[in-house]
Coordinates of C-alpha atoms and ligand atoms in Angstrom, one line a residue:
X1 CA 14.1 16.4 6.0
X2 CA 17.3 15.6 7.7
X3 CA 20.1 18.1 8.2
X4 CA 23.1 18.2 5.7
X5 CA 25.5 15.8 6.9
X6 CA 28.3 18.0 5.9
X7 CA 29.2 17.3 2.3
X8 CA 32.1 19.1 1.0
X9 CA 31.7 22.5 -1.0
X10 CA 31.0 22.2 -4.9
X11 CA 33.5 25.2 -5.5
X12 CA 36.3 23.5 -4.0
X13 CA 39.0 23.4 -6.8
X14 CA 40.0 19.9 -6.3
X15 CA 36.6 18.6 -5.8
X16 CA 36.3 17.2 -9.3
X17 CA 39.8 15.3 -8.9
X18 CA 38.6 14.0 -5.4
X19 CA 35.3 13.0 -6.8
X20 CA 36.8 11.0 -9.8
X21 CA 39.5 9.5 -7.5
X22 CA 36.4 8.4 -5.2
X23 CA 34.9 7.0 -8.1
X24 CA 37.6 5.0 -9.3
X25 CA 38.0 3.3 -6.2
X26 CA 34.1 2.7 -5.7
X27 CA 34.1 1.5 -9.3
X28 CA 36.5 -1.1 -8.3
X29 CA 35.1 -2.5 -5.3
X30 CA 31.5 -2.3 -7.1
X31 CA 32.5 -4.6 -9.8
X32 CA 34.3 -6.9 -7.8
X33 CA 31.3 -7.5 -5.6
X34 CA 28.9 -7.4 -8.4
X35 CA 30.5 -10.5 -9.6
X36 CA 29.4 -12.2 -6.2
X37 CA 25.9 -11.3 -6.7
X38 CA 26.2 -11.9 -10.6
X39 CA 23.1 -11.0 -12.9
X40 CA 21.6 -14.0 -15.1
X41 CA 22.6 -13.1 -18.6
X42 CA 19.7 -11.7 -20.3
X43 CA 17.1 -11.5 -17.6
X44 CA 15.1 -8.2 -18.0
X45 CA 13.0 -7.0 -15.0
X46 CA 11.3 -3.8 -14.4
X47 CA 10.7 -1.5 -11.5
X48 CA 6.8 -2.0 -11.7
X49 CA 3.8 -0.6 -9.4
X50 CA 5.4 -2.2 -6.4
X51 CA 8.8 -2.3 -7.3
X52 CA 10.7 -5.6 -8.6
X53 CA 8.9 -8.8 -8.4
X54 CA 9.6 -12.2 -9.5
X55 CA 11.0 -15.5 -8.2
X56 CA 13.4 -15.2 -5.3
X57 CA 16.0 -16.8 -7.2
X58 CA 16.4 -14.4 -9.8
X59 CA 16.6 -11.6 -7.4
X60 CA 20.1 -11.6 -5.7
X61 CA 21.5 -8.9 -8.4
X62 CA 18.5 -6.9 -7.9
X63 CA 19.1 -6.6 -4.2
X64 CA 22.8 -5.7 -4.4
X65 CA 22.1 -3.0 -7.1
X66 CA 19.1 -1.3 -5.3
X67 CA 21.6 -1.0 -2.2
X68 CA 23.9 0.9 -4.7
X69 CA 20.8 2.7 -5.8
X70 CA 19.5 3.6 -2.6
X71 CA 22.8 5.0 -1.3
X72 CA 22.7 7.4 -4.7
X73 CA 19.4 8.4 -3.6
X74 CA 20.1 9.1 -0.2
X75 CA 23.0 11.2 -1.5
X76 CA 21.0 13.3 -3.8
X77 CA 18.1 13.8 -1.4
X78 CA 20.4 14.2 1.5
X79 CA 17.9 12.0 3.3
X80 CA 17.5 8.5 4.6
X81 CA 16.0 6.2 2.1
X82 CA 14.3 2.9 2.7
X83 CA 14.7 -0.5 0.9
X84 CA 11.8 -3.0 1.9
X85 CA 12.5 -6.8 0.8
X86 CA 9.0 -8.4 0.1
X87 CA 6.5 -9.6 -2.4
X88 CA 3.5 -8.9 -0.5
X89 CA 0.6 -11.0 -1.3
X90 CA 2.6 -13.0 -4.0
X91 CA 3.5 -16.5 -3.6
X92 CA 6.2 -17.7 -0.8
X93 CA 8.7 -18.6 -3.4
X94 CA 8.6 -15.3 -5.1
X95 CA 10.3 -11.9 -3.8
X96 CA 10.8 -8.4 -4.6
X97 CA 12.2 -5.1 -3.4
X98 CA 11.1 -1.5 -3.3
X99 CA 12.7 1.4 -2.4
X100 CA 11.0 4.1 -0.1
X101 CA 11.8 7.8 -0.8
X102 CA 12.3 10.5 2.0
X103 CA 8.8 11.5 3.2
X104 CA 8.0 7.7 3.5
X105 CA 6.4 7.7 -0.2
X106 CA 7.0 5.3 -3.2
X107 CA 10.2 6.1 -5.4
X108 CA 9.9 9.0 -7.9
X109 CA 9.2 7.9 -11.2
X110 CA 12.5 9.3 -12.6
X111 CA 14.1 7.0 -10.1
X112 CA 12.2 4.2 -11.2
X113 CA 13.7 4.3 -14.5
X114 CA 17.2 4.5 -12.9
X115 CA 16.1 1.4 -11.1
X116 CA 15.0 -0.6 -14.1
X117 CA 18.0 0.5 -16.2
X118 CA 20.5 -0.5 -13.1
X119 CA 19.0 -3.8 -12.7
X120 CA 18.9 -4.6 -16.1
X121 CA 22.5 -3.7 -17.0
X122 CA 24.7 -6.6 -18.0
X123 CA 27.7 -7.0 -15.7
X124 CA 30.4 -5.2 -17.6
X125 CA 28.0 -2.4 -18.2
X126 CA 27.1 -1.8 -14.7
X127 CA 30.0 0.9 -13.9
X128 CA 28.7 2.7 -17.1
X129 CA 25.1 2.4 -16.0
X130 CA 25.9 3.6 -12.6
X131 CA 27.9 6.7 -14.1
X132 CA 24.9 7.5 -16.0
X133 CA 22.6 7.7 -13.1
X134 CA 25.0 9.9 -11.1
X135 CA 25.5 12.5 -14.1
X136 CA 21.8 12.4 -14.9
X137 CA 20.4 12.6 -11.4
X138 CA 23.5 15.1 -10.4
X139 CA 24.3 13.0 -7.2
X140 CA 27.0 14.5 -5.0
X141 CA 29.2 11.7 -4.2
X142 CA 30.6 13.5 -1.5
X143 CA 27.3 13.4 0.6
X144 CA 26.9 11.0 3.1
X145 CA 24.2 8.4 2.8
X146 CA 21.8 6.3 5.1
X147 CA 19.5 3.6 4.3
X148 CA 17.2 1.6 6.3
X149 CA 16.3 -2.2 5.6
X150 CA 13.5 -4.1 6.2
X151 CA 12.2 -7.4 5.0
X152 CA 9.0 -9.7 5.4
X153 CA 9.1 -13.5 6.5
X154 CA 9.7 -15.2 3.5
X155 CA 12.8 -17.6 3.9
X156 CA 14.4 -16.0 1.1
X157 CA 14.3 -12.4 2.2
X158 CA 17.2 -12.6 4.9
X159 CA 19.6 -13.6 2.4
X160 CA 18.3 -11.0 -0.3
X161 CA 18.0 -8.4 2.5
X162 CA 21.9 -9.2 3.1
X163 CA 22.7 -8.5 -0.6
X164 CA 20.9 -5.0 -0.5
X165 CA 23.6 -4.2 2.9
X166 CA 26.2 -5.4 0.6
X167 CA 25.5 -2.9 -2.3
X168 CA 25.0 -0.1 0.6
X169 CA 28.2 -0.7 2.1
X170 CA 30.3 -0.9 -1.2
X171 CA 29.3 2.2 -1.8
X172 CA 30.1 3.3 2.0
X173 CA 26.8 4.2 2.8
X174 CA 25.7 3.8 6.8
X175 CA 22.5 1.8 7.1
X176 CA 20.3 0.3 9.9
X177 CA 18.9 -2.9 9.5
X178 CA 15.2 -3.3 10.8
X179 CA 15.0 -7.1 10.3
X180 CA 11.7 -8.4 10.4
X181 CA 8.9 -5.4 9.9
X182 CA 6.0 -4.9 7.9
X183 CA 6.3 -2.7 4.7
X184 CA 4.1 0.1 6.3
X185 CA 6.4 0.0 9.4
X186 CA 9.3 0.5 7.2
X187 CA 7.7 3.4 5.4
X188 CA 7.0 4.9 8.7
X189 CA 10.7 4.4 9.9
X190 CA 11.9 6.5 6.8
X191 CA 9.5 9.6 7.6
X192 CA 10.5 9.4 11.3
X193 CA 14.0 9.7 10.6
X194 CA 13.5 12.5 7.7
X195 CA 11.5 14.8 10.2
X196 CA 13.6 14.3 13.1
X197 CA 11.6 12.1 15.2
X198 CA 8.4 14.7 14.9
X199 CA 6.4 12.1 13.1
X200 CA 7.1 9.6 15.9
X201 CA 10.4 7.9 16.9
X202 CA 11.9 5.6 14.6
X203 CA 11.8 2.1 16.2
X204 CA 9.1 -0.4 16.2
X205 CA 8.6 0.5 19.7
X206 CA 7.8 3.7 18.7
X207 CA 5.4 2.8 16.2
X208 CA 3.6 0.6 18.5
X209 CA 3.3 3.6 21.2
X210 CA 2.2 6.1 18.9
X211 CA -0.3 4.2 17.5
X212 CA -1.6 2.4 20.9
X213 CA -1.5 5.9 22.5
X214 CA -3.9 7.3 19.8
X215 CA -6.2 4.1 20.0
X216 CA -6.5 4.0 23.7
X217 CA -7.6 7.4 23.8
X218 CA -9.9 7.2 21.3
X219 CA -11.7 4.0 22.7
X220 CA -11.7 5.2 26.6
X221 CA -13.8 8.0 25.9
X222 CA -16.9 8.1 28.2
X223 CA -19.5 7.4 25.7
X224 CA -17.9 4.4 24.1
X225 CA -20.2 1.2 24.8
X226 CA -18.1 -0.2 27.5
X227 CA -20.2 -3.5 27.9
X228 CA -19.7 -4.6 24.6
X229 CA -16.5 -6.7 24.4
X230 CA -14.2 -5.5 21.4
X231 CA -13.1 -8.9 19.9
X232 CA -11.9 -9.3 16.4
X233 CA -10.4 -12.4 14.4
X234 CA -7.6 -11.6 12.4
X235 CA -6.2 -13.9 9.1
X236 CA -2.4 -12.7 9.2
X237 CA -1.9 -14.7 6.0
X238 CA 0.8 -16.5 7.5
X239 CA 3.0 -13.5 7.2
X240 CA 5.0 -10.7 9.0
X241 CA 1.5 -9.0 10.3
X242 CA 1.2 -12.1 12.6
X243 CA 4.6 -11.3 14.3
X244 CA 4.1 -7.6 14.7
X245 CA 0.4 -7.8 15.7
X246 CA 1.6 -10.3 18.6
X247 CA 4.1 -7.8 19.5
X248 CA 1.7 -5.3 19.8
X249 CA -1.1 -7.3 21.4
X250 CA -0.6 -6.0 24.7
X251 CA -0.5 -2.2 24.1
X252 CA -4.1 -2.2 22.9
X253 CA -5.5 -5.3 25.0
X254 CA -7.8 -2.9 27.0
X255 CA -9.5 -1.7 24.0
X256 CA -9.4 -4.4 21.7
X257 CA -9.1 -8.2 21.9
X258 CA -7.5 -9.7 18.6
X259 CA -7.5 -13.3 17.9
X260 CA -4.7 -14.1 15.2
X261 CA -5.2 -17.1 12.7
X262 CA -2.8 -18.0 10.1
X263 CA 0.1 -16.8 12.2
X264 CA 2.8 -18.5 10.3
X265 CA 3.2 -21.4 12.6
X266 CA 2.2 -23.9 10.2
X267 CA 0.5 -22.7 7.1
X268 CA 2.3 -21.3 4.1
X269 CA 2.6 -17.8 3.5
X270 CA -0.4 -16.3 1.3
X271 CA -1.7 -19.8 0.5
X272 CA -5.5 -20.0 0.7
X273 CA -5.7 -16.7 3.0
X274 CA -4.7 -13.4 3.3
X275 CA -6.5 -10.1 2.0
X276 CA -5.7 -10.9 -1.5
X277 CA -7.3 -14.5 -1.4
X278 CA -10.5 -13.0 0.2
X279 CA -10.9 -10.3 -2.0
X280 CA -10.3 -12.1 -5.4
X281 CA -12.3 -15.1 -4.4
X282 CA -15.0 -13.5 -2.6
X283 CA -14.5 -16.1 0.2
X284 CA -13.5 -16.8 3.9
X285 CA -9.6 -17.8 4.1
X286 CA -8.7 -21.5 5.1
X287 CA -7.7 -21.7 8.7
X288 CA -9.9 -19.4 10.5
X289 CA -13.0 -20.4 12.5
X290 CA -16.1 -18.1 11.8
X291 CA -19.4 -17.8 13.4
X292 CA -22.0 -15.9 12.2
X293 CA -22.1 -12.1 12.7
X294 CA -18.3 -12.1 14.0
X295 CA -16.1 -9.6 12.8
X296 CA -13.3 -10.9 11.0
X297 CA -10.5 -9.3 8.9
X298 CA -7.4 -10.1 6.7
X299 CA -4.2 -8.8 6.2
X300 CA -1.9 -9.5 3.0
X301 CA 1.6 -11.2 3.3
X302 CA 3.5 -7.7 4.1
X303 CA 0.5 -6.3 6.0
X304 CA -0.5 -3.2 3.8
X305 CA -3.7 -4.3 2.8
X306 CA -6.9 -5.1 5.0
X307 CA -10.3 -6.4 4.3
X308 CA -13.3 -7.4 6.6
X309 CA -15.9 -9.8 6.4
X310 CA -18.4 -11.7 8.2
X311 CA -21.2 -14.8 7.9
X312 CA -24.8 -13.8 8.3
X313 CA -26.9 -16.2 10.1
X314 CA -27.8 -17.8 6.8
X315 CA -23.9 -18.6 6.5
X316 CA -23.7 -16.2 3.5
X317 CA -20.1 -14.5 3.3
X318 CA -20.0 -10.8 3.2
X319 CA -17.1 -8.9 2.0
X320 CA -16.3 -5.4 3.0
X321 CA -13.6 -4.1 1.0
X322 CA -11.4 -1.2 0.4
X323 CA -14.4 0.8 -1.0
X324 CA -16.6 0.3 2.1
X325 CA -13.7 1.1 4.5
X326 CA -13.2 4.4 2.7
X327 CA -16.8 4.9 3.1
X328 CA -17.0 4.2 6.9
X329 CA -13.8 6.4 7.3
X330 CA -15.1 9.6 5.2
X331 CA -18.7 9.4 6.8
X332 CA -17.0 9.4 10.4
X333 CA -14.4 12.3 9.3
X334 CA -17.4 14.3 7.7
X335 CA -19.5 13.9 11.0
X336 CA -16.6 14.9 13.2
X337 CA -16.1 18.1 11.0
X338 CA -19.4 19.0 11.1
X339 CA -19.3 18.6 14.9
X340 CA -16.3 20.8 15.2
X341 CA -17.9 23.2 12.8
X342 CA -14.6 23.4 10.9
X343 CA -14.6 23.3 7.0
X344 CA -11.7 21.5 5.9
X345 CA -11.9 19.8 2.4
X346 CA -12.3 16.1 2.3
X347 CA -11.8 13.9 -1.2
X348 CA -11.8 10.7 -1.8
X349 CA -9.5 8.9 -4.2
X350 CA -10.5 5.7 -5.8
X351 CA -9.5 3.7 -8.9
X352 CA -11.5 2.3 -11.7
X353 CA -12.0 -0.9 -9.6
X354 CA -14.0 0.8 -7.2
X355 CA -17.4 -0.5 -7.0
X356 CA -20.1 1.7 -8.6
X357 CA -22.2 1.7 -5.7
X358 CA -19.5 2.8 -3.4
X359 CA -18.8 5.8 -5.7
X360 CA -22.7 6.5 -6.1
X361 CA -23.0 6.6 -2.2
X362 CA -20.1 8.6 -1.6
X363 CA -21.2 11.3 -4.3
X364 CA -24.8 11.4 -3.9
X365 CA -25.5 10.3 -0.2
X366 CA -22.4 11.9 1.4
X367 CA -21.8 14.5 -1.1
X368 CA -18.2 14.1 -1.0
X369 CA -16.1 14.8 -4.2
X370 CA -14.6 11.2 -5.6
X371 CA -11.6 10.9 -7.9
X372 CA -10.3 8.1 -10.1
X373 CA -6.8 7.6 -10.8
X374 CA -4.8 4.7 -12.1
X375 CA -4.3 1.6 -10.2
X376 CA -1.1 1.4 -7.9
X377 CA -0.8 3.1 -4.7
X378 CA 1.6 6.0 -5.9
X379 CA -1.3 7.6 -8.1
X380 CA -3.9 7.6 -5.4
X381 CA -1.4 9.0 -2.7
X382 CA -0.4 11.8 -5.1
X383 CA -4.2 12.7 -5.8
X384 CA -4.9 12.6 -2.0
X385 CA -2.2 15.0 -1.2
X386 CA -4.5 17.7 -2.8
X387 CA -7.0 17.9 0.1
X388 CA -7.0 18.9 3.3
X389 CA -8.2 15.5 4.3
X390 CA -7.4 13.1 1.6
X391 CA -9.0 9.7 1.7
X392 CA -7.7 7.0 -0.5
X393 CA -8.5 3.3 -0.7
X394 CA -8.0 0.7 -3.6
X395 CA -10.8 -1.8 -3.4
X396 CA -8.3 -4.5 -2.6
X397 CA -7.9 -3.0 0.7
X398 CA -4.6 -0.8 0.4
X399 CA -5.3 2.9 1.4
X400 CA -4.9 5.6 4.3
X401 CA -5.7 9.0 4.9
X402 CA -3.6 12.0 4.5
X403 CA -3.9 15.3 6.5
X404 CA -2.5 18.2 4.8
X405 CA 0.5 20.2 6.9
X406 CA -2.0 23.2 7.6
X407 CA -5.1 20.7 8.4
X408 CA -3.0 18.9 10.8
X409 CA -1.7 22.3 12.6
X410 CA -5.4 23.5 12.4
X411 CA -6.7 20.1 14.2
X412 CA -4.3 20.2 16.9
X413 CA -5.0 24.0 17.5
X414 CA -8.6 23.4 17.8
X415 CA -8.2 20.5 20.3
X416 CA -6.2 22.4 22.6
X417 CA -8.0 25.7 22.3
X418 CA -11.8 25.2 21.6
X419 CA -13.8 26.1 24.6
X420 CA -17.0 24.2 23.6
X421 CA -16.8 20.8 25.3
X422 CA -18.6 18.8 22.6
X423 CA -16.7 20.9 19.9
X424 CA -13.1 20.2 21.9
X425 CA -13.9 16.6 22.3
X426 CA -14.6 16.1 18.5
X427 CA -11.5 17.9 17.6
X428 CA -9.5 15.9 20.3
X429 CA -10.9 12.6 18.6
X430 CA -10.2 14.0 15.2
X431 CA -6.5 14.4 16.5
X432 CA -6.3 11.1 17.6
X433 CA -7.7 9.5 14.2
X434 CA -4.9 11.6 12.6
X435 CA -2.1 10.1 14.8
X436 CA -3.6 6.5 14.5
X437 CA -3.3 6.8 10.5
X438 CA -0.3 5.8 8.9
X439 CA 0.2 8.8 6.4
X440 CA 3.1 7.3 4.7
X441 CA 1.4 4.2 3.0
X442 CA -1.5 1.9 3.6
X443 CA -1.2 0.0 7.1
X444 CA -3.2 -3.1 7.8
X445 CA -2.6 -2.5 11.4
X446 CA -3.1 1.2 11.7
X447 CA -6.2 1.0 9.5
X448 CA -7.4 -1.9 11.6
X449 CA -7.4 0.1 14.5
X450 CA -9.0 3.2 13.1
X451 CA -11.9 0.8 12.0
X452 CA -12.0 -0.6 15.4
X453 CA -12.1 2.8 17.0
X454 CA -15.0 4.2 14.7
X455 CA -17.0 0.9 15.2
X456 CA -16.7 1.6 18.9
X457 CA -17.1 5.1 18.9
X458 CA -20.4 4.9 16.7
X459 CA -21.4 1.9 18.4
X460 CA -21.9 0.1 14.9
X461 CA -22.1 -3.7 14.2
X462 CA -20.4 -4.9 11.1
X463 CA -23.7 -5.6 9.6
X464 CA -24.8 -1.9 10.0
X465 CA -21.5 -1.1 8.3
X466 CA -22.1 -3.3 5.5
X467 CA -25.7 -2.0 5.2
X468 CA -24.3 1.5 4.1
X469 CA -24.9 0.4 0.7
X470 CA -25.1 -2.9 -1.4
X471 CA -22.2 -3.8 -3.8
X472 CA -23.0 -4.3 -7.6
X473 CA -22.2 -7.7 -8.3
X474 CA -19.0 -7.7 -10.1
X475 CA -16.2 -10.3 -11.8
X476 CA -12.6 -10.0 -12.4
X477 CA -11.0 -12.1 -15.2
X478 CA -7.7 -12.4 -16.8
X479 CA -6.6 -13.0 -20.6
X480 CA -3.2 -14.3 -21.7
X481 CA -2.4 -12.2 -24.8
X482 CA 1.2 -12.2 -26.5
X483 CA 2.2 -8.6 -25.9
X484 CA -0.1 -6.9 -23.1
X485 CA 1.7 -3.5 -24.0
X486 CA -0.8 -3.4 -27.2
X487 CA -3.5 -2.2 -25.1
X488 CA -3.3 1.2 -23.9
X489 CA -5.6 3.1 -21.9
X490 CA -7.0 7.0 -20.9
X491 CA -9.3 8.1 -18.4
X492 CA -7.7 6.7 -15.3
X493 CA -7.6 3.1 -17.1
X494 CA -11.4 3.2 -18.0
X495 CA -11.1 3.5 -21.6
X496 CA -9.1 1.8 -24.1
X497 CA -7.0 3.7 -26.8
X498 CA -5.4 0.6 -28.4
X499 CA -5.8 -1.8 -30.0
X500 CA -8.4 0.0 -32.4
X501 CA -12.2 -1.1 -32.1
X502 CA -11.5 -2.7 -28.7
X503 CA -13.0 0.0 -26.8
X504 CA -16.1 0.4 -29.2
X505 CA -16.7 -3.6 -28.6
X506 CA -16.6 -3.0 -24.6
X507 CA -18.9 -0.1 -24.9
X508 CA -21.4 -2.1 -27.2
X509 CA -21.3 -5.1 -24.6
X510 CA -21.9 -2.7 -21.6
X511 CA -25.1 -1.5 -23.3
X512 CA -26.8 -4.8 -23.1
X513 CA -26.9 -4.7 -19.5
X514 CA -28.2 -2.4 -16.4
X515 CA -26.1 -0.6 -14.2
X516 CA -23.5 -1.9 -16.0
X517 CA -19.5 -1.0 -16.2
X518 CA -16.5 -2.7 -17.9
X519 CA -12.8 -2.0 -18.4
X520 CA -9.8 -3.7 -19.2
X521 CA -5.8 -2.8 -18.5
X522 CA -2.7 -4.8 -18.6
X523 CA -1.5 -5.9 -15.2
X524 CA 1.4 -4.1 -13.9
X525 CA 2.5 -7.1 -11.9
X526 CA 1.6 -10.2 -14.0
X527 CA 1.9 -10.8 -17.6
X528 CA -1.8 -10.8 -18.4
X529 CA -4.7 -8.5 -19.4
X530 CA -7.4 -7.9 -16.3
X531 CA -11.0 -7.5 -17.2
X532 CA -13.6 -6.1 -14.7
X533 CA -17.2 -6.0 -15.3
X534 CA -20.1 -5.0 -12.9
X535 CA -23.9 -5.2 -13.7
X536 CA -27.4 -5.5 -12.0
X537 CA -26.8 -9.2 -11.3
X538 CA -23.9 -11.6 -10.6
X539 CA -25.2 -13.6 -14.2
X540 CA -24.8 -10.2 -16.0
X541 CA -21.6 -9.2 -14.5
X542 CA -20.2 -12.7 -15.5
X543 CA -21.5 -12.7 -18.9
X544 CA -20.3 -9.1 -19.4
X545 CA -16.9 -10.1 -18.2
X546 CA -16.6 -13.1 -20.5
X547 CA -18.0 -11.3 -23.6
X548 CA -15.3 -8.4 -22.9
X549 CA -12.6 -11.0 -22.3
X550 CA -13.3 -12.7 -25.5
X551 CA -13.3 -9.1 -27.2
X552 CA -9.5 -8.6 -25.8
X553 CA -8.6 -12.2 -26.9
X554 CA -9.6 -11.5 -30.6
X555 CA -8.4 -8.0 -30.8
X556 CA -5.5 -7.7 -28.7
X557 CA -3.9 -10.9 -30.0
X558 CA -5.0 -13.5 -27.4
X559 CA -2.8 -16.6 -26.6
X560 CA -3.7 -20.1 -25.8
X561 CA -7.4 -21.2 -25.2
X562 CA -10.0 -18.6 -26.0
X563 CA -11.5 -17.4 -22.6
X564 CA -13.7 -20.3 -20.8
X565 CA -17.5 -20.0 -21.3
X566 CA -17.6 -20.0 -25.2
Ligands
16G601 C1 0.6 -3.6 -6.6 C2 0.3 -2.3 -6.0 C3 -1.2 -2.5 -5.8 C4 -2.2 -2.6 -7.1 C5 -1.5 -3.9 -7.6 C6 -2.3 -3.9 -9.1 C7 1.6 -1.0 -4.7 C8 1.9 -1.0 -3.2 N1 0.9 -2.2 -5.1 O1 0.3 -4.7 -5.6 O2 -1.7 -1.0 -5.3 O3 -3.3 -2.7 -6.8 O4 -0.3 -3.8 -7.8 O5 -1.7 -5.1 -9.4 O6 1.3 -0.2 -5.2 P1 -1.9 -5.2 -11.3 O7 -1.5 -4.1 -11.9 O8 -1.2 -6.6 -11.4 O9 -3.5 -5.5 -11.4
MG602 MG1 1.2 -5.6 0.3

């Protein structure tokens, strides 16, 4: 955590007076500037799973207000806070914003509520809501504030990030604008700054150096197959990942040759490409040239997700999603620990979307404990912090590995002190893997390098990786209902609580198929209900998903046409 920047003592007799004076002055400036970022009257938005997200033209006031909020959060935590302007995998016309907390994690839940009330305050209520947050969160206004800002490549992002800066400066916060960075890079910067550079240097250059050093050390080891030329095709979703991977290319070129597609020079952001498109359509992105058995991967628009895939000799498409990434990584880590002879505990965290085969493989074959949390990175991240080594991935390709402080110290010590050559080498590998992961958030670039290093070290082809287990056929559908909040769930979203009768209906439908599972949940990012089903064949998964969609439509207030297929 950053050192106290020297706020005044709370016991000074005239502190309250000084505070009020300051407040008066600020409130005046805040209101005057707010008028330049006026809120469209009546617009209500919510700080959701990934911050605020909507059409870019509706976000100017939100950006200004998140600048204000970031200053308050920085004062309260006495730490640097991040603000990232991005709408990730969503269409080019959308945008969004999220705050990054001191250790590079997602914003604390109580501050998500503050964010929502601040964003929704009508102009005249803004000072009152701001005051309310200051009082509720016990913000010391005398404290200095520092905010770092980043943005993706959307056309709207530059102007919107200027509005964030406006909010920061009106509250007299200091800031550093990193400009164009991936979301995980901004998370990394925040963590570096709040740990006095111990995690790494808080620059884009520092990020490249840290990751490439670990990657090059891993792939230079004498037992790595040298003949095989390591080459990878990367679909960058026409987003920020392309710019950053281009910048990084020469740092890693000795170990990996990347060929970039959808690099933003012509195509549209996230349009028919990117990790989200590939995962949800289960097909290759447009704009990539694939030959059979070539290793390919896709980033999403802000480069915090990654999925791999290839075409087999018959031209069939094979997707390797977050579940299989988690499996490859956990298997590798478990083998390393065995070689080192160290019993650090590993836990894998998934969501209900994890393919049943992956959970079975992890639990029954690999014998690692698997936990299920609600959808959304913050939930997985939180759970993963309970282990020495916590591996978390959503099926959509967002994930990373967290090492506890104690585990990190142990690993570094073993890498230095072990005398047995083989064990020492394994400990050194684990230390480099630890440095290669971005432990603040899922990171497509960092995950890609970890995966490439593991494949090299284990001399594994993408087909061999894919063959670890066979995914159960599955289907996801969306259902439009009048109010998606009528659906509430429990058991990490695997069981419906309300409306009455829906869970019974789903359970009855599931019983009709083999190896089947289905659940429904209101989306946190779209005004729809999501349906997931898996079963022993694609036909059965499809028919189960359709039947469950119909049950949702009938029991949870479906609107428009009944789900297709009936
Ligand atoms: C957001 C989440 C992602 C989650 C997705 C679910 C973060 C950074 N991102 O994109 O983890 O999988 O929402 O969307 O938390 P849904 O609620 O619409 O299904
Ligand atoms: Mg993303």
